[in-house]
PDB file of C-alpha atoms and ligand atoms in Angstrom:
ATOM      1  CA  UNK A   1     -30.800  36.325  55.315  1.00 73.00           C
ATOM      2  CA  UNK A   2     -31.282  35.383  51.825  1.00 91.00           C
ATOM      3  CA  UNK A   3     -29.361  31.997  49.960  1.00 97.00           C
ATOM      4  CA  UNK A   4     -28.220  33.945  47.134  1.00 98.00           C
ATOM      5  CA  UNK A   5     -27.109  31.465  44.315  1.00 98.00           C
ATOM      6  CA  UNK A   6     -24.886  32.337  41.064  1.00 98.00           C
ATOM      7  CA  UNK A   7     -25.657  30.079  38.094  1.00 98.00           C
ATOM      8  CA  UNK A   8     -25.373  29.341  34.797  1.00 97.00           C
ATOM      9  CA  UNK A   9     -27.724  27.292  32.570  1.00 97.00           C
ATOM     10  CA  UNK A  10     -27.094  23.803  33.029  1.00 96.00           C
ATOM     11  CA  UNK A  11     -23.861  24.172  34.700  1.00 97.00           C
ATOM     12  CA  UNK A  12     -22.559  22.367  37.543  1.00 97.00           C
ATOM     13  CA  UNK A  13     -24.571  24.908  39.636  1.00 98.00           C
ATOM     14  CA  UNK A  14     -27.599  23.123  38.327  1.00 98.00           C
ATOM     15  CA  UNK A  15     -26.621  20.470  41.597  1.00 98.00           C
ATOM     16  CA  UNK A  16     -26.973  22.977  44.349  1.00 98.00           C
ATOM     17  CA  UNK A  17     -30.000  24.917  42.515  1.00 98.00           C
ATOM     18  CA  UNK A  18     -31.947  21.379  42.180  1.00 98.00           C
ATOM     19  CA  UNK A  19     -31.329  20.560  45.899  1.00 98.00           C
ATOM     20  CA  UNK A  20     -32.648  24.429  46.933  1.00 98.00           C
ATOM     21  CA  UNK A  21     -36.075  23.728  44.558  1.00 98.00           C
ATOM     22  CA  UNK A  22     -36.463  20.433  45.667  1.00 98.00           C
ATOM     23  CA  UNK A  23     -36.108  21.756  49.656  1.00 98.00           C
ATOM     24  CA  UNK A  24     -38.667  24.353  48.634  1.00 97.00           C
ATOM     25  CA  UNK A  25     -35.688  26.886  50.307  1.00 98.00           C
ATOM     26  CA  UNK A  26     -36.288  30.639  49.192  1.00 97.00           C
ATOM     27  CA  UNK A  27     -33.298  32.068  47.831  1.00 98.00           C
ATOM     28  CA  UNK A  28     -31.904  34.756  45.141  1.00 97.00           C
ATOM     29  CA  UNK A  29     -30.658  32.982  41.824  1.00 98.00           C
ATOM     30  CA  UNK A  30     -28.101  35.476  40.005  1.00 97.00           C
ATOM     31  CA  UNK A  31     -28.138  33.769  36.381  1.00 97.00           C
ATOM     32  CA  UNK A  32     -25.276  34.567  34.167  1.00 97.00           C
ATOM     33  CA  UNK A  33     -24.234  34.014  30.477  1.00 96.00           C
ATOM     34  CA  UNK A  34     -20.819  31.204  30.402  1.00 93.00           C
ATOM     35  CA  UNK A  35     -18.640  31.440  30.892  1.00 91.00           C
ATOM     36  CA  UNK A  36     -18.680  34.136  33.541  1.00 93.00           C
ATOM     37  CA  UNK A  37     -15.332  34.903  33.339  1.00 90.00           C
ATOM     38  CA  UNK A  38     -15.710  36.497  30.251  1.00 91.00           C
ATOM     39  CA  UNK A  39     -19.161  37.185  30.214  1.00 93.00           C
ATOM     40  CA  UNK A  40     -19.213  39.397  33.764  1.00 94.00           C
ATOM     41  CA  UNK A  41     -15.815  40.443  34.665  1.00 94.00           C
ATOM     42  CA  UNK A  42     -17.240  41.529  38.275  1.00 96.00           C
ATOM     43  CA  UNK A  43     -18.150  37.490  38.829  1.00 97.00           C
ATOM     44  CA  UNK A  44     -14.555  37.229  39.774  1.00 96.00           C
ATOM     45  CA  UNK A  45     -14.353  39.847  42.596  1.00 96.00           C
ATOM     46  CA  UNK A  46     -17.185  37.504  44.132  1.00 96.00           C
ATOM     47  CA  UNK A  47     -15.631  34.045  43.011  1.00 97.00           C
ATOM     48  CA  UNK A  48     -11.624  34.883  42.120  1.00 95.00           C
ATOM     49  CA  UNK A  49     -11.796  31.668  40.499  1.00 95.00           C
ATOM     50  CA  UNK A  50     -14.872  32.983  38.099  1.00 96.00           C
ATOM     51  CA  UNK A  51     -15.942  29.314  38.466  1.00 96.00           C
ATOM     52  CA  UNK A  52     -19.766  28.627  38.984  1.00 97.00           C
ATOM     53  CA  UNK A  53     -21.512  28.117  41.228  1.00 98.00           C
ATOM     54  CA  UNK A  54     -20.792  30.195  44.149  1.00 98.00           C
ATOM     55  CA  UNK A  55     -23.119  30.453  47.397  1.00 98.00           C
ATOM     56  CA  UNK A  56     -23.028  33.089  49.448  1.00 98.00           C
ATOM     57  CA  UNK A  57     -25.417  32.421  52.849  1.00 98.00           C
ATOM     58  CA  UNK A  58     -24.219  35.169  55.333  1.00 96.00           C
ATOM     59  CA  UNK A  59     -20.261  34.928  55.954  1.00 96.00           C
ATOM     60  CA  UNK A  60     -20.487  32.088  54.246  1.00 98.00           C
ATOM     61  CA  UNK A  61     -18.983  31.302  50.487  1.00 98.00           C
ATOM     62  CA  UNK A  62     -18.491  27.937  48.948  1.00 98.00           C
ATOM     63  CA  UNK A  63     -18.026  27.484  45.227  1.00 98.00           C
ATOM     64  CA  UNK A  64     -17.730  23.735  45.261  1.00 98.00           C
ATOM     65  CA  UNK A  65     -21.333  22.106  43.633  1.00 98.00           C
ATOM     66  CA  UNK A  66     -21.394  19.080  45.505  1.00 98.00           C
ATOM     67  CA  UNK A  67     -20.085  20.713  48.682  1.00 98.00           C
ATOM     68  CA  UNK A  68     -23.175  23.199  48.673  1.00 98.00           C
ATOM     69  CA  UNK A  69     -25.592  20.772  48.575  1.00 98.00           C
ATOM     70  CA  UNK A  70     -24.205  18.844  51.750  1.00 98.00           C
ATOM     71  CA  UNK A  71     -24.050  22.173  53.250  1.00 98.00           C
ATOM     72  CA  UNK A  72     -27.779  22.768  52.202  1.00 98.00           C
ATOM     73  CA  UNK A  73     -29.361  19.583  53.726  1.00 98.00           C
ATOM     74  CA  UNK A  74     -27.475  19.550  56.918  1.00 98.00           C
ATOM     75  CA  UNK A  75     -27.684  22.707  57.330  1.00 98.00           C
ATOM     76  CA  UNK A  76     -31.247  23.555  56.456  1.00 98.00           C
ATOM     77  CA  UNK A  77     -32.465  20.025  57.242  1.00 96.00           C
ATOM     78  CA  UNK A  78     -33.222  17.734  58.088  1.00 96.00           C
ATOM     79  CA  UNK A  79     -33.829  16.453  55.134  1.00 98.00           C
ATOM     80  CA  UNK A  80     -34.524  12.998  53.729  1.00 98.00           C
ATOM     81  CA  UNK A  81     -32.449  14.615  50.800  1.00 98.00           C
ATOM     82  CA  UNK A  82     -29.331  13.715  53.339  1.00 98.00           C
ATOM     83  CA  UNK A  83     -28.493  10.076  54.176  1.00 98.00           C
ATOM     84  CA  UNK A  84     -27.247  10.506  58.302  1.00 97.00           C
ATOM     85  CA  UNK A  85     -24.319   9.493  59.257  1.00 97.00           C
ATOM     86  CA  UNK A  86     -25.710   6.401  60.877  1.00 97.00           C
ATOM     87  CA  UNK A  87     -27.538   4.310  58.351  1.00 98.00           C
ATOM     88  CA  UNK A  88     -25.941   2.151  56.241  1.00 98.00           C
ATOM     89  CA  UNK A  89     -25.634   3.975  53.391  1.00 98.00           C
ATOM     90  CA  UNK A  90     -23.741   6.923  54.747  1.00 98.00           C
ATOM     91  CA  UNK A  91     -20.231   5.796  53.232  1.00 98.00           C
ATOM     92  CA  UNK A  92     -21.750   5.101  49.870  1.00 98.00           C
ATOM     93  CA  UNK A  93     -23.183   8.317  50.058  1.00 98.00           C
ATOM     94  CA  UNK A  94     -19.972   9.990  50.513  1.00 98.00           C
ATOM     95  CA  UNK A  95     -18.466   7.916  47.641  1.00 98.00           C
ATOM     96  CA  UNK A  96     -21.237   9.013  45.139  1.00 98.00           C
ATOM     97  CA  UNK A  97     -20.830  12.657  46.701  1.00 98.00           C
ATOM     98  CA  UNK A  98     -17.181  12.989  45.451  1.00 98.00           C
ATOM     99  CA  UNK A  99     -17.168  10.583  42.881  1.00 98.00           C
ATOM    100  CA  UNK A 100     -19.949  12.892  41.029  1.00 98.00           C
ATOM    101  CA  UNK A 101     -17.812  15.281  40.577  1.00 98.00           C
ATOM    102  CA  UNK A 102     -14.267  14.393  40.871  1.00 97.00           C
ATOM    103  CA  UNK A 103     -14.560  11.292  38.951  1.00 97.00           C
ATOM    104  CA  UNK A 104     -16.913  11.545  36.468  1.00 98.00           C
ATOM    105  CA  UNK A 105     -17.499  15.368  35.735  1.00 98.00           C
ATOM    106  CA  UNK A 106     -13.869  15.974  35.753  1.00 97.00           C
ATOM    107  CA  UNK A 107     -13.295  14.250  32.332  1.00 97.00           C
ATOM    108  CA  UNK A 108     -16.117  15.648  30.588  1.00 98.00           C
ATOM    109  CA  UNK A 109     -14.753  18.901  30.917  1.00 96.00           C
ATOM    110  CA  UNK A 110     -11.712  17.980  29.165  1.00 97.00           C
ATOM    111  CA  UNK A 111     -14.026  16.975  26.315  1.00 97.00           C
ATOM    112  CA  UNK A 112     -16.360  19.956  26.576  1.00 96.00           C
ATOM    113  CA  UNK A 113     -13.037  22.017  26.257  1.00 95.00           C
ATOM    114  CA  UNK A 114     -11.364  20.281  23.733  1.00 97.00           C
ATOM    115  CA  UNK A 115     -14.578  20.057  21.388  1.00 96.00           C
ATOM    116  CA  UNK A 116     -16.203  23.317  21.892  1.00 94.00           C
ATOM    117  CA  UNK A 117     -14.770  25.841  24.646  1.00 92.00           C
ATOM    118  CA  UNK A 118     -11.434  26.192  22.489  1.00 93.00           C
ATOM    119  CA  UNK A 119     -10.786  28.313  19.284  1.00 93.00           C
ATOM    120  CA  UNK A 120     -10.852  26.131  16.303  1.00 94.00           C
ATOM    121  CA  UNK A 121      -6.984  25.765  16.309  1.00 95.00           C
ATOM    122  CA  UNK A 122      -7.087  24.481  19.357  1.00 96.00           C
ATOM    123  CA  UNK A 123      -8.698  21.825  19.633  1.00 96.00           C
ATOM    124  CA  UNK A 124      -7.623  18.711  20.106  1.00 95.00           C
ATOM    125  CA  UNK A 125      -9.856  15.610  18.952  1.00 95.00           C
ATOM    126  CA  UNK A 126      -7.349  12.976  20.831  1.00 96.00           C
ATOM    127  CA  UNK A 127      -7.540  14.421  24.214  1.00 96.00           C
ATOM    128  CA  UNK A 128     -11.330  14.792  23.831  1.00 96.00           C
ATOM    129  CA  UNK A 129     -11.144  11.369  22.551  1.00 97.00           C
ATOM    130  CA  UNK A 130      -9.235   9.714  25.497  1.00 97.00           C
ATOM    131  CA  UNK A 131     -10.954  11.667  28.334  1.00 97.00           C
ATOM    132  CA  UNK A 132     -14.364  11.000  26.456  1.00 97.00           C
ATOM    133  CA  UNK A 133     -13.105   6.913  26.863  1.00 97.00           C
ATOM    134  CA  UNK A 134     -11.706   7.380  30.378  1.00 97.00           C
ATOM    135  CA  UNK A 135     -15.223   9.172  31.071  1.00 98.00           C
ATOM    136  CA  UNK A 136     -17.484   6.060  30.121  1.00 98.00           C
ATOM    137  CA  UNK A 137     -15.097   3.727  31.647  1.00 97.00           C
ATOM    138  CA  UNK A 138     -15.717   5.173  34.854  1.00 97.00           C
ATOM    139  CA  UNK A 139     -19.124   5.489  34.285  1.00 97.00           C
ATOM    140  CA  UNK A 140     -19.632   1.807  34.632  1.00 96.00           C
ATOM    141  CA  UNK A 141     -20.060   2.047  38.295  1.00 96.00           C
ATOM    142  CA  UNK A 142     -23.683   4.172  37.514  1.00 98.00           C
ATOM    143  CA  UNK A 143     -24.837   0.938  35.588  1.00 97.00           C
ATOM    144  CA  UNK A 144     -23.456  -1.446  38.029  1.00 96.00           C
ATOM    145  CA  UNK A 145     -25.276   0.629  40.784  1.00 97.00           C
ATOM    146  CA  UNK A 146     -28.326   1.367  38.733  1.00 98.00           C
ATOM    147  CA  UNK A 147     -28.917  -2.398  38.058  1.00 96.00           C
ATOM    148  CA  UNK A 148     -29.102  -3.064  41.660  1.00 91.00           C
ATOM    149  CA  UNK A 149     -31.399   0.041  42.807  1.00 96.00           C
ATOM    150  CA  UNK A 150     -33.758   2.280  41.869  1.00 97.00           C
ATOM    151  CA  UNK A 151     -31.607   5.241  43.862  1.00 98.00           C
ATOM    152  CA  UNK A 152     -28.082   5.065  44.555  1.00 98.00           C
ATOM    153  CA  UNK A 153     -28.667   5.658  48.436  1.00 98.00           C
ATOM    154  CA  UNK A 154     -30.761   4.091  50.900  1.00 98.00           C
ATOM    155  CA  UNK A 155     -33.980   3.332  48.548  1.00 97.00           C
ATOM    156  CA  UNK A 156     -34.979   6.802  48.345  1.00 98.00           C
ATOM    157  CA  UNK A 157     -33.587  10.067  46.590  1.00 98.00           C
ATOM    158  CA  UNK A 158     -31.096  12.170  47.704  1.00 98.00           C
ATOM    159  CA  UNK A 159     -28.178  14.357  46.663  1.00 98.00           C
ATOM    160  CA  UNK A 160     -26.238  11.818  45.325  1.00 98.00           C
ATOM    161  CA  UNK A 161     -28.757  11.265  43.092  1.00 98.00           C
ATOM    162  CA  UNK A 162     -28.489  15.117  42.098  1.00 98.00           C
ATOM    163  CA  UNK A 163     -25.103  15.342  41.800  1.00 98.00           C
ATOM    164  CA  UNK A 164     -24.300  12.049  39.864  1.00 98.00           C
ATOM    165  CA  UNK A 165     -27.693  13.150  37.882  1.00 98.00           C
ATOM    166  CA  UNK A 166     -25.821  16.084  36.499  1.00 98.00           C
ATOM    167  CA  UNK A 167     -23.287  14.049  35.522  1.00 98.00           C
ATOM    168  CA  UNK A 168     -25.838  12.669  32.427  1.00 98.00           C
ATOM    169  CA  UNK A 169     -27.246  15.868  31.412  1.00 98.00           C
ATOM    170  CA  UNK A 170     -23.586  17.559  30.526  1.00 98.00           C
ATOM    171  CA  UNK A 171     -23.194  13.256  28.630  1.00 98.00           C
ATOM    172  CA  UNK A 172     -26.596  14.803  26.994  1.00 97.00           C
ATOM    173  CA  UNK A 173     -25.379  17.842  25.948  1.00 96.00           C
ATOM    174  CA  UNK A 174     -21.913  16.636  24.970  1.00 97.00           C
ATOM    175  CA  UNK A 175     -23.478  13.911  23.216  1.00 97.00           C
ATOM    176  CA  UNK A 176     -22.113  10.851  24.426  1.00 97.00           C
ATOM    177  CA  UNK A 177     -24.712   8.725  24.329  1.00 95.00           C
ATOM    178  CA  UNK A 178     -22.664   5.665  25.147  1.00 96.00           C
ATOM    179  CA  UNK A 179     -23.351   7.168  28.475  1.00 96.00           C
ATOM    180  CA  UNK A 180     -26.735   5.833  28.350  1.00 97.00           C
ATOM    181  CA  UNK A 181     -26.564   1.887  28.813  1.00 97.00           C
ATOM    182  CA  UNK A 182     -29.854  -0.036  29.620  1.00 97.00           C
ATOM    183  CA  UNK A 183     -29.904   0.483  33.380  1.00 98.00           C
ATOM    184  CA  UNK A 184     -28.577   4.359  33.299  1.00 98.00           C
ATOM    185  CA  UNK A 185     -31.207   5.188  30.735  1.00 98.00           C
ATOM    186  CA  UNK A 186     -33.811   3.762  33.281  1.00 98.00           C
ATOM    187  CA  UNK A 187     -32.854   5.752  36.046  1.00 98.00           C
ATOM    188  CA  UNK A 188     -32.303   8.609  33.944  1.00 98.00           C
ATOM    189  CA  UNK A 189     -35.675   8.449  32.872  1.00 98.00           C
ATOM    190  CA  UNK A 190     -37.196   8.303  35.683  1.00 97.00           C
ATOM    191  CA  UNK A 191     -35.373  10.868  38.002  1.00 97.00           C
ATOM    192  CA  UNK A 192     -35.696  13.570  35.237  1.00 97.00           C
ATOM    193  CA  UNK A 193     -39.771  12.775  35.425  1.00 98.00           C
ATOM    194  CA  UNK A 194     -39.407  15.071  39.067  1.00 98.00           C
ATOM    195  CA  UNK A 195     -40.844  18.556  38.818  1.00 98.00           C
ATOM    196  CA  UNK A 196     -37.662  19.764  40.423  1.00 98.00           C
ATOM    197  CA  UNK A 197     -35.348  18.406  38.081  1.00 98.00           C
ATOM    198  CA  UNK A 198     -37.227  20.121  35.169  1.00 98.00           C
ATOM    199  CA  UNK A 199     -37.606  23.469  36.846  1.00 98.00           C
ATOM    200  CA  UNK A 200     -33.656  23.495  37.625  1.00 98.00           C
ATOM    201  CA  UNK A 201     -33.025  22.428  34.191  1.00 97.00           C
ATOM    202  CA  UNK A 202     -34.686  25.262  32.372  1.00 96.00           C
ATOM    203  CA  UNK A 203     -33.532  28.340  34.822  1.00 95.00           C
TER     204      UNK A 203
HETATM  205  N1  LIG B   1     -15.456  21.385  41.283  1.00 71.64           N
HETATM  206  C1  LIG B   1     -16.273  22.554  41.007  1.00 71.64           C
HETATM  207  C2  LIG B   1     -16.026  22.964  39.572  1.00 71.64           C
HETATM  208  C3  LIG B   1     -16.726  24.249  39.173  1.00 71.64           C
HETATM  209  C4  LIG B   1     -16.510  24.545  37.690  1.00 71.64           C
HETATM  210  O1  LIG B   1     -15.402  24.347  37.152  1.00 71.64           O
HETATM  211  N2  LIG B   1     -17.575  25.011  37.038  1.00 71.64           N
HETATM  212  C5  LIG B   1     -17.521  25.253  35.608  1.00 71.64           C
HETATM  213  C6  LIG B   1     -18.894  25.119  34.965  1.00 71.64           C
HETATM  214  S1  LIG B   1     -19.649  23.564  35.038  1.00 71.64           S
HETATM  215  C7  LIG B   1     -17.106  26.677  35.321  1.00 71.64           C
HETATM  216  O2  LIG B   1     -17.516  27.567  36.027  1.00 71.64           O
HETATM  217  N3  LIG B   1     -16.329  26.884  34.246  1.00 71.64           N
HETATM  218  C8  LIG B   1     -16.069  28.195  33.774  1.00 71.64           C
HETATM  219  C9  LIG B   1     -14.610  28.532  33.765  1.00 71.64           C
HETATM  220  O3  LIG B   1     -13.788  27.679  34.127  1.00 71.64           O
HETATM  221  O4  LIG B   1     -14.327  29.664  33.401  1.00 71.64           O
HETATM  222  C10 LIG B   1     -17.733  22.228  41.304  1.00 71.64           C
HETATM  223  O5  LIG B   1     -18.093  21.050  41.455  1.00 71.64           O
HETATM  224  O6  LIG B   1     -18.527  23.146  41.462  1.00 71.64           O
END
């Protein structure tokens, strides 16, 4: 049975597409324009909420980036992409996990919405402002963490690093580059040096 992936170009399904390249898992990537929606109506009778991604692996669906790639390394694993549940790091893991996502993706939508998704009329320059602040306030805990470490989980990469990683190329493309203090920039620049980051960020 075939991992069949839908995706978008540097969407949030760039997590779960990174963690299949980097696994060296076959699988079927279904790339479509965004927002699928609009773009292909049929999308939703796969995903109702017409939100990307969306892995299908059998009976299984999950449309939840961050989700998919747990599902991926314990699933497909082992992998040293997963930390285990018993080293020490398996808590923080978690944390970075959710926090990718529901903590620091979250806002950026708000701006990409409010700058660019919108019709001209509108948008709203104070709610992209505030949610652009609330967004790099949060974000201190990447330069707190990146000071200390070279990868945010048990000195080697994994996931989290994926799915907070994402988090910096959407600050890229929504140019906030406030995003990149000293010790972000650093590990920026040297997770995006992987072969399988730059093969998931040009499909
Ligand atoms: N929490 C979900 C959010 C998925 C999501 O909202 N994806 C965005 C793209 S990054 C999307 O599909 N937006 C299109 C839309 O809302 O129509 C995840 O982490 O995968």
């Amino acid at each position: 049975m075939t991992l069949k992936l839908y995706h978008c170009t540097r969407a949030r399904s760039m997590r779960p597409l990174w963690t299949l390249i980097e696994m060296g898992l076959p699988h079927e990537l279904i790339t479509m324009p965004f927002p699928p929606r609009v773009t292909t109506r049929e999308y939703l009778q796969i995903n109702p909420l017409g939100t990307i991604p969306c892995l299908i692996d059998g009976d299984v669906k999950m449309t939840e980036s961050a989700g998919i790639c747990q599902y991926l390394v314990d699933r497909y694993g082992p992998s040293e992409l997963a930390v285990r549940v018993d080293e020490p790091d398996y808590g923080a893991y978690l944390n970075w996990l959710h926090r990718s996502d529901a903590t620091l993706t979250f806002p950026q939508t708000l701006v990409l919405r409010y700058t660019r998704l919108e019709p001209e009329d509108r948008r709203n320059p104070q709610v992209a402002g505030d949610y652009r602040q609330w967004f790099l306030s949060r974000l201190r805990s990447l330069e707190k963490a990146t000071a200390e470490r070279e990868y945010l989980c048990s000195n080697r990469f994994t996931i989290a690093d994926i799915c907070v990683s994402y988090v910096l190329v959407l600050a890229q493309s929504l140019e906030i580059h406030e995003a990149f203090t000293p010790h972000v920039q650093r590990y920026w620049d040297h997770i995006t040096q992987r072969p399988g980051f730059q093969e998931a960020f040009k499909l």
